PDB file of C-alpha atoms in Angstrom:
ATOM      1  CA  UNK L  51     -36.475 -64.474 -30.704  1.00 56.00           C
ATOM      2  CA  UNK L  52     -33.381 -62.579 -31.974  1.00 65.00           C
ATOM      3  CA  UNK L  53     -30.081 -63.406 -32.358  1.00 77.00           C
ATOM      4  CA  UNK L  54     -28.736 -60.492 -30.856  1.00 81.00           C
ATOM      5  CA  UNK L  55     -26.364 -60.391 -28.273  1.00 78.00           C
ATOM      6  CA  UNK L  56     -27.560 -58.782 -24.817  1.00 77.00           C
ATOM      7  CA  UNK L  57     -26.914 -54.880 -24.944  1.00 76.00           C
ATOM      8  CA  UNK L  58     -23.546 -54.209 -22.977  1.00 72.00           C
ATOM      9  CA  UNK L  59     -23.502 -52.485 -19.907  1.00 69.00           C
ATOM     10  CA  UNK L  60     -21.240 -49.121 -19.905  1.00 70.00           C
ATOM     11  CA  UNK L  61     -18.530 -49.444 -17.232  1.00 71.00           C
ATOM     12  CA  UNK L  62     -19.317 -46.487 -14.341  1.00 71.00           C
ATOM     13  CA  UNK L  63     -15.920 -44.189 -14.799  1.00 76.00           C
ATOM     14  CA  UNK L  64     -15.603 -40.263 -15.019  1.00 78.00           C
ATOM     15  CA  UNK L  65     -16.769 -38.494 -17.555  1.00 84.00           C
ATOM     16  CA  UNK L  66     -14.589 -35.899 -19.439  1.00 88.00           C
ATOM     17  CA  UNK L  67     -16.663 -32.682 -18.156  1.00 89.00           C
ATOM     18  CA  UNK L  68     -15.207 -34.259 -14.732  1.00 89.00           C
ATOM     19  CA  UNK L  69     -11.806 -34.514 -15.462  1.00 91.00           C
ATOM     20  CA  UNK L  70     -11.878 -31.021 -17.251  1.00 94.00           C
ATOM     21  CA  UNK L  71     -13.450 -28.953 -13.577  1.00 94.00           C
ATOM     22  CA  UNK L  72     -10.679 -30.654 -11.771  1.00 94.00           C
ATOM     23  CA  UNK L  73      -7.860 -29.584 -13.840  1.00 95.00           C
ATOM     24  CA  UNK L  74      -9.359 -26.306 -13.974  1.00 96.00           C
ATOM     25  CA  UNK L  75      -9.869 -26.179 -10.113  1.00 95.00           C
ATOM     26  CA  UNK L  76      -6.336 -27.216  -9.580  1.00 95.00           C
ATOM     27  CA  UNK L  77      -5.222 -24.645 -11.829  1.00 95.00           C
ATOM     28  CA  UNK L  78      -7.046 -21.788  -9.913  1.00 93.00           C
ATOM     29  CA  UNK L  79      -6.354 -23.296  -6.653  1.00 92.00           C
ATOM     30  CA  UNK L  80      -2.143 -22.948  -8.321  1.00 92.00           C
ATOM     31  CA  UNK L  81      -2.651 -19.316  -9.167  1.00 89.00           C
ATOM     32  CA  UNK L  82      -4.192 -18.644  -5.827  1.00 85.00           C
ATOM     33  CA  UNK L  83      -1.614 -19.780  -4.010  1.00 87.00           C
ATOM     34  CA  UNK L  84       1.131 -17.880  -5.826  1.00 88.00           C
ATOM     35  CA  UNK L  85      -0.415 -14.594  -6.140  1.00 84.00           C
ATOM     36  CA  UNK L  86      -1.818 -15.088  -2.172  1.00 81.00           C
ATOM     37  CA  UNK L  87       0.048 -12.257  -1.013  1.00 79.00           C
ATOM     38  CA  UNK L  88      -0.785  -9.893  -3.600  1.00 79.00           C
ATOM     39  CA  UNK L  89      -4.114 -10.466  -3.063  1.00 79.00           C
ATOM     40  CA  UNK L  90      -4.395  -9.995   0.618  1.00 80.00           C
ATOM     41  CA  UNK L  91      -2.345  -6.793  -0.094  1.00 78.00           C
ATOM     42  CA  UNK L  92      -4.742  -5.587  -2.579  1.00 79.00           C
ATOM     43  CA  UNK L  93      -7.578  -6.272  -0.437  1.00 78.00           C
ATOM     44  CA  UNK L  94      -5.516  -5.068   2.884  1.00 79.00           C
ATOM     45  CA  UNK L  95      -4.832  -1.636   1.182  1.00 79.00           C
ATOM     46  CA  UNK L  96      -8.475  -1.350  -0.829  1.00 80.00           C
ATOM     47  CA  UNK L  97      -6.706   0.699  -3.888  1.00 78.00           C
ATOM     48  CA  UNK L  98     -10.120   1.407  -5.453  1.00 78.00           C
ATOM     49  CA  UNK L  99     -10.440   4.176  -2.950  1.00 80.00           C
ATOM     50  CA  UNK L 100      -7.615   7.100  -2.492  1.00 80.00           C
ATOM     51  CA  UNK L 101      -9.127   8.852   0.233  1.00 85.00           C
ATOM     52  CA  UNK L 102      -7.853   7.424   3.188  1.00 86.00           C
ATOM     53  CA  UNK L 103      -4.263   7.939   2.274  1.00 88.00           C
ATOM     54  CA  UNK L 104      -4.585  11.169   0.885  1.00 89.00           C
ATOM     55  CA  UNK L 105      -6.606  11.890   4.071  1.00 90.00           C
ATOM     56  CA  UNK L 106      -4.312  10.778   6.374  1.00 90.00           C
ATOM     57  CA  UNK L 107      -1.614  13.280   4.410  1.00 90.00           C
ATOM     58  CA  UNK L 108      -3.922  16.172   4.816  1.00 92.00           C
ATOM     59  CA  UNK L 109      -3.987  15.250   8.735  1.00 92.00           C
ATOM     60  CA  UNK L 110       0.340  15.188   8.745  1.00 90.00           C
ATOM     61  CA  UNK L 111       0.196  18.614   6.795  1.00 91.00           C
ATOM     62  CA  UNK L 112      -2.296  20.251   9.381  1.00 92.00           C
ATOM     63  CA  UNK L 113      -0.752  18.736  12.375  1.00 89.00           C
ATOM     64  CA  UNK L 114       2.564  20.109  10.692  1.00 88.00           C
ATOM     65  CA  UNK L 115       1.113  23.335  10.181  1.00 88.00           C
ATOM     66  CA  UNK L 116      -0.139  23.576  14.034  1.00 90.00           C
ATOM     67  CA  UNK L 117       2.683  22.459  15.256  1.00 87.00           C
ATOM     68  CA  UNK L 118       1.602  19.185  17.063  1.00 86.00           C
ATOM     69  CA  UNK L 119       3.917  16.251  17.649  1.00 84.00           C
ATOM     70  CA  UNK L 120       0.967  14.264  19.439  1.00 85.00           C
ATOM     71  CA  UNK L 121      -1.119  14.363  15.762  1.00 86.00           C
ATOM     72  CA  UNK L 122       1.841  13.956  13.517  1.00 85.00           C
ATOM     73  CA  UNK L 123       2.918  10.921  15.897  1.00 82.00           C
ATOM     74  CA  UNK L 124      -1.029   9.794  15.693  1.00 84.00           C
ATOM     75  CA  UNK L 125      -0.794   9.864  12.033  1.00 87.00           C
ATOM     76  CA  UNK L 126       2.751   8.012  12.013  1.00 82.00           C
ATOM     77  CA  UNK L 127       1.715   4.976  13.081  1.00 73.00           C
ATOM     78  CA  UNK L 128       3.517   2.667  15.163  1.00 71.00           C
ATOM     79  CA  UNK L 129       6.758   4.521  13.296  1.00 72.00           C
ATOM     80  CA  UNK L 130       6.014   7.922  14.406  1.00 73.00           C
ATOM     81  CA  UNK L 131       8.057  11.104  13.136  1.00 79.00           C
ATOM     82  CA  UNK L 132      10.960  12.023  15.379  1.00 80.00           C
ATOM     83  CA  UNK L 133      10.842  16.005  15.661  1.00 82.00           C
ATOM     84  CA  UNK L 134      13.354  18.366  16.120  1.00 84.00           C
ATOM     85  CA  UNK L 135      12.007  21.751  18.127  1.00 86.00           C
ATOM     86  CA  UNK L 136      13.860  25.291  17.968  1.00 87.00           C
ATOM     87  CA  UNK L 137      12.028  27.605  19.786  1.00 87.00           C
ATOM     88  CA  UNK L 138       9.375  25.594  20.684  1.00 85.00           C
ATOM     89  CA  UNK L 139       8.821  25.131  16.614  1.00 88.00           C
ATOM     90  CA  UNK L 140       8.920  21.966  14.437  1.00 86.00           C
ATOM     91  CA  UNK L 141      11.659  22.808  12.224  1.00 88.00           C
ATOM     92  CA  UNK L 142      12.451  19.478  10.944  1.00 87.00           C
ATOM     93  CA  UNK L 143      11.055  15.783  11.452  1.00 84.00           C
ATOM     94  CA  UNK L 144      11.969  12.705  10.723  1.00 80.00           C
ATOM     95  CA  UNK L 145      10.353   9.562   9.679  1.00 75.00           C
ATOM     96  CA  UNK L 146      10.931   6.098  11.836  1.00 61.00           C
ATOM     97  CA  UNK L 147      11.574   4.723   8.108  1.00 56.00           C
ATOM     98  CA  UNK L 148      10.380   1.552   7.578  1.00 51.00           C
ATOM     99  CA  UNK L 149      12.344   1.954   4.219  1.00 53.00           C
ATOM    100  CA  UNK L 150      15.419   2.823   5.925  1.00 56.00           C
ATOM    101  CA  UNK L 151      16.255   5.364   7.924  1.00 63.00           C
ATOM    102  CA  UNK L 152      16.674   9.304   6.591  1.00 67.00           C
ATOM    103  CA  UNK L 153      18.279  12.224   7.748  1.00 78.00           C
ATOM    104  CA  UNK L 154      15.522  14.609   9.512  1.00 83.00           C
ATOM    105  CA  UNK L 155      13.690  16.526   6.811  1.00 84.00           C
ATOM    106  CA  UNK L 156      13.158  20.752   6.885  1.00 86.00           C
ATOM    107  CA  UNK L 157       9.285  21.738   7.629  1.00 85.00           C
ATOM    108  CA  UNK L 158       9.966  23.148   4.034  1.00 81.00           C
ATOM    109  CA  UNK L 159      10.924  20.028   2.247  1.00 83.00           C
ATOM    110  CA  UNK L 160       7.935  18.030   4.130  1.00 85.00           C
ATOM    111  CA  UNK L 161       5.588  19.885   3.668  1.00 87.00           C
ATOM    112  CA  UNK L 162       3.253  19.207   0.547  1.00 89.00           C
ATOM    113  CA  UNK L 163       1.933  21.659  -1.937  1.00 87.00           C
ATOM    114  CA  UNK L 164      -0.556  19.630  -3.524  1.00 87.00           C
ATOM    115  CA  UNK L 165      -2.503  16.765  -2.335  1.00 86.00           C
ATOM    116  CA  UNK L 166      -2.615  15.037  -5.752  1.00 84.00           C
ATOM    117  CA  UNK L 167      -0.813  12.107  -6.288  1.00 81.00           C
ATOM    118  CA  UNK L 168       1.686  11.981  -9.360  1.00 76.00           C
ATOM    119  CA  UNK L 169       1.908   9.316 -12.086  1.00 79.00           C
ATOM    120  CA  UNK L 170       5.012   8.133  -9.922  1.00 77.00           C
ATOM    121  CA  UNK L 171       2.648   7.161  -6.903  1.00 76.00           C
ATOM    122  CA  UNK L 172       2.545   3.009  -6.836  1.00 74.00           C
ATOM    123  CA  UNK L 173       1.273   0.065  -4.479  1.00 74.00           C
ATOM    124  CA  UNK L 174       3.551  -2.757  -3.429  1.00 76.00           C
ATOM    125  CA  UNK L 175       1.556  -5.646  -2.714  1.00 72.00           C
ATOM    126  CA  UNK L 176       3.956  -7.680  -0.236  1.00 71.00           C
ATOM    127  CA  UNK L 177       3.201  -9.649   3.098  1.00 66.00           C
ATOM    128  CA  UNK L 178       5.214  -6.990   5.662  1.00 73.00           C
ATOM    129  CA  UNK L 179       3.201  -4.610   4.755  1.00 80.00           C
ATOM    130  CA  UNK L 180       2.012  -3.868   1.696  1.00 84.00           C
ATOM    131  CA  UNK L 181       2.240  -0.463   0.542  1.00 84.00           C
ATOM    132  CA  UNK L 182       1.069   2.382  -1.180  1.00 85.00           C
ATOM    133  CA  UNK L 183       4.061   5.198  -2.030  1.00 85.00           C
ATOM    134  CA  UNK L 184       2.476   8.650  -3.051  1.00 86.00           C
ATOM    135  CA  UNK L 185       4.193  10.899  -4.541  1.00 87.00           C
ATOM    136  CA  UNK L 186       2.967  14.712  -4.103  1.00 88.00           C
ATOM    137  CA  UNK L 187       4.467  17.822  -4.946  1.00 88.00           C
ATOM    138  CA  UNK L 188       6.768  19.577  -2.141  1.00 85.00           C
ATOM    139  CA  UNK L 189       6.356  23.477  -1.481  1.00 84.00           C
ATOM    140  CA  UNK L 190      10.080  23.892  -1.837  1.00 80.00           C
ATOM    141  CA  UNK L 191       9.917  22.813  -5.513  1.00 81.00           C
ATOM    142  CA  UNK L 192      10.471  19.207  -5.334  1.00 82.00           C
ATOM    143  CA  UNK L 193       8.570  16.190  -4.631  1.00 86.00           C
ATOM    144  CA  UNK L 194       7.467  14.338  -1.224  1.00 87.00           C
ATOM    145  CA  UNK L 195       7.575  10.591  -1.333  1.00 86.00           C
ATOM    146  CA  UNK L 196       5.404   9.107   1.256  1.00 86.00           C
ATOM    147  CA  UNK L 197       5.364   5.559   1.921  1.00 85.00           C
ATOM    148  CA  UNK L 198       1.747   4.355   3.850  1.00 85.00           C
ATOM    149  CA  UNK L 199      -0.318   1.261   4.989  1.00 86.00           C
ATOM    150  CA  UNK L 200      -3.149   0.473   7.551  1.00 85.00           C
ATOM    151  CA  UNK L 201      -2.843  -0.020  10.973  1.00 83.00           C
ATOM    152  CA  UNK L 202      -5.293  -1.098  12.854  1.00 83.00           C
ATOM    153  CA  UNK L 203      -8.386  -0.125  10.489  1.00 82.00           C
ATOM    154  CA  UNK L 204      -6.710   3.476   9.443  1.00 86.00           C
ATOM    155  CA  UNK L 205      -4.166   4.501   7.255  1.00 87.00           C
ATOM    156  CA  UNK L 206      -0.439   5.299   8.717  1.00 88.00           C
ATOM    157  CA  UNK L 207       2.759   6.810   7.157  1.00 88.00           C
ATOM    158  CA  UNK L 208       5.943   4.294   7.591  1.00 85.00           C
ATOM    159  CA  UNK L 209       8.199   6.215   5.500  1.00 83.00           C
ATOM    160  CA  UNK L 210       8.943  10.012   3.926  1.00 86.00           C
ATOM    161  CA  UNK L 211      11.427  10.855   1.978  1.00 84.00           C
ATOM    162  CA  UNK L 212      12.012  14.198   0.316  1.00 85.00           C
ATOM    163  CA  UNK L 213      12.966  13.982  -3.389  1.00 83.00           C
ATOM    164  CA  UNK L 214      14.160  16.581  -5.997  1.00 75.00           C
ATOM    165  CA  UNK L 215      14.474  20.653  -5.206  1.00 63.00           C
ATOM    166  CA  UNK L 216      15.673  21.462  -1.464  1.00 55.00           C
ATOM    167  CA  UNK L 217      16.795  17.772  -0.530  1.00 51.00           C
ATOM    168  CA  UNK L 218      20.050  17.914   1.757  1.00 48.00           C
TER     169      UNK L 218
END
């Protein structure tokens, strides 16, 4: 027989691997909830993919061109454009502004020369709505500022504000 003592049972506790995944999980769970709204925005407004706002500019600049208040209010959103007629011609619109509201805009100044966004273009990832502001070139020399999100599955402009050249 020996004379050792009987071995010792280890006490059942958590192990260190445990303690570790919760801290992490809390941590995520923490950084989750801060950045919640930026990440429904991102994944409201898709940025990987430009065409739908740039498409839904080409539709305002065609329905512009025609001269068709039912497209351009289509393509408004729930906003709309306001248009002034002369003649039975759209010679100057204006934006609901969700940004505030604007004086009505010249066809000249809101019309766009250039469908390529500038360095300038930028999303805004907040709650009510989250936004992407593109920034094209105007044909009167300066710059369009158009302020968009999605309604209802497409993409809608909330805001447009001339900037630069022929603005009032």
């Amino acid at each position: 027989m020996s004379d050792r003592p009987p071995p010792v049972a280890k006490k059942a506790g958590v192990s260190l691997g445990a303690i570790v995944t919760l801290v992490v999980a809390f941590l995520v769970l923490c950084v989750g909830m801060y950045y919640a709204d930026t990440l429904r925005g991102v994944l409201f407004l898709r940025p990987w993919s430009k065409a739908g706002p740039i498409g839904a500019i080409r539709a305002y600049a065609k329905a512009l061109e025609a001269n068709d208040e039912a497209a351009l209010d289509a393509v408004g959103g729930s906003v709309g454009f306001q248009c002034v007629f002369e003649g039975g011609r759209i010679v100057a619109l204006k934006s609901g502004g969700a940004f505030g509201s604007f004086p009505p805009i010249p066809v000249e100044q809101a019309t766009p020369s250039s469908f390529t966004p500038d360095q300038d273009s930028y999303y805004r990832y907040t709650a009510d709505p989250p936004v992407y502001t593109v920034m094209l070139p105007a044909k009167d020399g300066g710059r369009l500022s158009f302020g968009m999100t999605r309604v209802n599955g497409k993409w809608a402009i909330i805001s447009l504000n001339p900037i630069g050249a022929g603005k009032q």
